[in-house]
XYZ file of N, CA and C in Angstrom:
300
model
N 0.811 -1.191 0.000
C 0.000 0.000 0.000
C 0.864 1.268 0.000
N 1.938 1.267 0.807
C 2.810 2.431 0.855
C 3.465 2.673 -0.501
N 3.882 1.612 -1.135
C 4.529 1.730 -2.439
C 3.564 2.323 -3.458
N 2.300 1.945 -3.361
C 1.279 2.463 -4.260
C 1.116 3.973 -4.082
N 1.071 4.417 -2.828
C 0.928 5.851 -2.539
C 2.141 6.630 -3.044
N 3.306 6.062 -2.835
C 4.521 6.728 -3.314
C 4.506 6.863 -4.834
N 4.043 5.832 -5.507
C 4.012 5.836 -6.968
C 3.016 6.863 -7.495
N 1.918 7.062 -6.763
C 0.884 7.997 -7.200
C 1.235 9.451 -6.889
N 2.111 9.641 -5.897
C 2.499 11.006 -5.538
C 3.170 11.699 -6.710
N 2.857 12.955 -6.845
C 3.475 13.742 -7.903
C 4.956 13.894 -7.583
N 5.778 13.527 -8.527
C 7.216 13.606 -8.304
C 7.690 15.036 -8.560
N 8.370 15.577 -7.576
C 8.928 16.912 -7.700
C 10.427 16.760 -7.911
N 10.866 17.232 -9.031
C 12.287 17.133 -9.352
C 13.016 18.355 -8.818
N 14.150 18.098 -8.233
C 14.983 19.197 -7.765
C 15.626 19.853 -8.984
N 15.717 21.186 -8.961
C 16.375 21.835 -10.095
C 17.849 21.451 -10.154
N 18.352 21.373 -11.354
C 19.759 21.044 -11.546
C 20.571 22.279 -11.160
N 21.523 22.124 -10.260
C 22.305 23.295 -9.857
C 23.166 23.815 -11.004
N 23.317 25.117 -11.042
C 24.149 25.731 -12.066
C 25.604 25.513 -11.689
N 26.339 24.950 -12.619
C 27.769 24.730 -12.375
C 28.526 26.017 -12.637
N 29.331 26.398 -11.711
C 30.180 27.575 -11.896
C 31.486 27.090 -12.514
N 31.880 27.721 -13.588
C 33.126 27.312 -14.227
C 34.300 27.985 -13.532
N 35.478 27.537 -13.870
C 36.685 28.115 -13.292
C 37.002 29.479 -13.891
N 36.441 29.767 -15.025
C 36.732 31.035 -15.689
C 35.465 31.665 -16.226
N 35.608 32.800 -16.874
C 34.425 33.474 -17.415
C 33.825 32.697 -18.586
N 32.530 32.841 -18.755
C 31.848 32.230 -19.890
C 32.268 32.977 -21.161
N 32.137 32.327 -22.318
C 32.477 32.997 -23.576
C 31.428 34.050 -23.946
N 31.818 34.947 -24.820
C 30.922 36.009 -25.281
C 29.644 35.430 -25.874
N 29.766 34.319 -26.572
C 28.590 33.693 -27.193
C 27.529 33.352 -26.147
N 27.950 32.881 -24.984
C 27.002 32.564 -23.915
C 26.289 33.827 -23.445
N 27.013 34.931 -23.372
C 26.418 36.214 -22.988
C 25.346 36.620 -23.998
N 25.698 36.531 -25.280
C 24.770 36.918 -26.346
C 23.519 36.041 -26.319
N 23.697 34.744 -26.157
C 22.550 33.834 -26.115
C 21.677 34.083 -24.890
N 22.304 34.285 -23.735
C 21.550 34.530 -22.504
C 20.702 35.782 -22.634
N 21.305 36.880 -23.047
C 20.566 38.137 -23.135
C 19.605 38.141 -24.312
N 19.904 37.386 -25.358
C 18.959 37.254 -26.468
C 17.667 36.587 -26.024
N 17.794 35.598 -25.146
C 16.614 34.908 -24.605
C 15.766 35.835 -23.737
N 16.390 36.854 -23.172
C 15.690 37.747 -22.249
C 15.032 38.946 -22.930
N 15.200 39.069 -24.237
C 14.597 40.191 -24.945
C 13.094 40.232 -24.682
N 12.633 41.377 -24.198
C 11.201 41.609 -23.906
C 10.594 40.560 -22.983
N 11.380 39.981 -22.081
C 10.884 38.927 -21.189
C 9.694 39.402 -20.376
N 9.672 40.669 -20.015
C 8.611 41.207 -19.156
C 7.244 41.176 -19.823
N 7.210 41.051 -21.144
C 5.936 40.985 -21.859
C 5.319 39.585 -21.803
N 6.067 38.613 -21.314
C 5.602 37.225 -21.310
C 5.081 36.754 -19.962
N 5.004 37.646 -19.001
C 4.561 37.251 -17.659
C 3.370 38.083 -17.214
N 2.551 37.483 -16.380
C 1.403 38.157 -15.795
C 1.833 38.706 -14.433
N 1.854 40.028 -14.301
C 2.306 40.659 -13.061
C 1.505 40.212 -11.848
N 0.189 40.167 -12.006
C -0.651 39.778 -10.870
C -0.346 38.340 -10.442
N -0.207 37.464 -11.403
C 0.094 36.067 -11.085
C 1.424 35.959 -10.345
N 2.432 36.672 -10.819
C 3.731 36.639 -10.147
C 3.638 37.224 -8.741
N 2.891 38.316 -8.595
C 2.739 38.948 -7.280
C 2.116 37.988 -6.279
N 1.212 37.158 -6.754
C 0.532 36.197 -5.880
C 1.410 34.979 -5.609
N 2.056 34.454 -6.638
C 2.697 33.146 -6.535
C 4.165 33.155 -6.093
N 4.879 34.247 -6.286
C 6.290 34.264 -5.894
C 6.433 34.485 -4.394
N 7.412 33.820 -3.821
C 7.696 34.007 -2.396
C 8.533 35.279 -2.221
N 8.601 35.756 -0.989
C 9.444 36.922 -0.704
C 10.890 36.638 -1.097
N 11.345 35.433 -0.825
C 12.718 35.048 -1.164
C 12.947 35.102 -2.678
N 11.978 34.655 -3.453
C 12.102 34.687 -4.910
C 12.127 36.125 -5.432
N 11.305 36.983 -4.842
C 11.297 38.400 -5.237
C 12.644 39.039 -4.889
N 13.164 38.729 -3.707
C 14.469 39.264 -3.297
C 15.569 38.789 -4.244
N 15.508 37.527 -4.655
C 16.483 36.995 -5.607
C 16.401 37.700 -6.951
N 15.183 37.972 -7.382
C 14.959 38.705 -8.630
C 15.607 40.089 -8.549
N 15.350 40.793 -7.440
C 15.917 42.136 -7.274
C 17.443 42.098 -7.157
N 17.981 41.087 -6.504
C 19.439 40.950 -6.394
C 20.051 40.736 -7.779
N 19.377 39.952 -8.611
C 19.853 39.721 -9.975
C 19.810 41.011 -10.783
N 18.731 41.779 -10.622
C 18.640 43.069 -11.315
C 19.752 44.013 -10.872
N 19.974 44.091 -9.565
C 21.028 44.967 -9.041
C 22.392 44.566 -9.594
N 22.679 43.273 -9.571
C 23.946 42.786 -10.115
C 24.063 43.058 -11.605
N 22.964 42.881 -12.323
C 22.958 43.122 -13.769
C 23.202 44.594 -14.076
N 22.563 45.482 -13.313
C 22.750 46.921 -13.531
C 24.181 47.354 -13.223
N 24.764 46.808 -12.175
C 26.157 47.108 -11.844
C 27.072 46.623 -12.969
N 26.828 45.404 -13.445
C 27.630 44.847 -14.538
C 27.484 45.699 -15.800
N 26.266 46.157 -16.095
C 26.026 46.982 -17.284
C 26.835 48.276 -17.220
N 26.880 48.896 -16.063
C 27.669 50.128 -15.903
C 29.158 49.849 -16.102
N 29.628 48.730 -15.567
C 31.037 48.363 -15.728
C 31.357 48.050 -17.187
N 30.427 47.387 -17.872
C 30.618 47.069 -19.288
C 30.676 48.348 -20.117
N 29.774 49.290 -19.834
C 29.783 50.566 -20.552
C 31.108 51.301 -20.347
N 31.608 51.294 -19.119
C 32.882 51.961 -18.816
C 34.034 51.274 -19.546
N 34.041 49.941 -19.556
C 35.099 49.191 -20.242
C 35.032 49.424 -21.749
N 33.838 49.539 -22.271
C 33.648 49.738 -23.715
C 34.223 51.073 -24.175
N 34.218 52.069 -23.302
C 34.777 53.378 -23.656
C 36.268 53.281 -23.980
N 36.936 52.273 -23.428
C 38.370 52.084 -23.669
C 38.665 51.310 -24.955
N 37.633 50.807 -25.610
C 37.817 50.012 -26.829
C 37.597 50.917 -28.042
N 38.604 51.028 -28.924
C 38.427 51.845 -30.126
C 37.242 51.343 -30.958
N 36.528 52.261 -31.563
C 35.323 51.930 -32.330
C 35.601 50.863 -33.384
N 36.743 50.961 -34.053
C 37.049 49.999 -35.127
C 37.314 48.588 -34.608
N 37.542 48.428 -33.322
C 37.781 47.098 -32.754
C 36.526 46.476 -32.147
N 35.476 47.230 -32.029
C 34.252 46.721 -31.401
C 33.577 45.672 -32.281
N 33.126 44.604 -31.656
C 32.436 43.540 -32.371
C 33.359 42.487 -32.952
N 34.649 42.636 -32.743
C 35.612 41.647 -33.248
C 35.788 40.523 -32.240
N 36.000 39.337 -32.757
C 36.279 38.188 -31.901
C 37.782 38.118 -31.719
N 38.224 38.154 -30.473
C 39.666 38.137 -30.181
C 40.294 36.794 -30.501
N 39.634 35.731 -30.093
C 40.184 34.384 -30.234
C 39.397 33.664 -31.322
N 40.017 33.440 -32.455
C 39.322 32.802 -33.573
C 38.850 31.395 -33.241
N 39.472 30.767 -32.229
C 39.034 29.424 -31.839
C 37.604 29.441 -31.308
N 37.126 30.616 -30.925
C 35.760 30.721 -30.412
C 34.742 30.330 -31.480
N 35.144 30.416 -32.754
C 34.230 30.070 -33.842
C 34.290 28.591 -34.225
N 35.280 27.881 -33.735
C 35.413 26.470 -34.082
C 34.371 25.643 -33.349
N 33.817 24.687 -34.032
C 32.822 23.808 -33.422
C 33.152 22.369 -33.778
N 32.813 21.495 -32.873
C 33.022 20.069 -33.144
C 32.039 19.622 -34.213
N 32.494 18.756 -35.081
C 31.616 18.245 -36.144
C 30.812 17.066 -35.677
């Protein structure tokens, strides 16, 4: 009987933890990540989120925004040091190589 109840219970999967690498992610990962986030706010219902998110989840969201805004300011400052003609160039050509 216990086995039957366990089998019928809805299985909740733990989220897969994000692995932190030893070094920075490649530029391509940055482009893909932010490309996925384009107009993300248009895809959510504010009222639903206000009801369903926990305080901890809201705090995590705000912490991510704060970190993102700080990073954006640092990126803008770093970009000022890059000559216009060098912007958009890939430094390491191996970044374009892919396994067949």
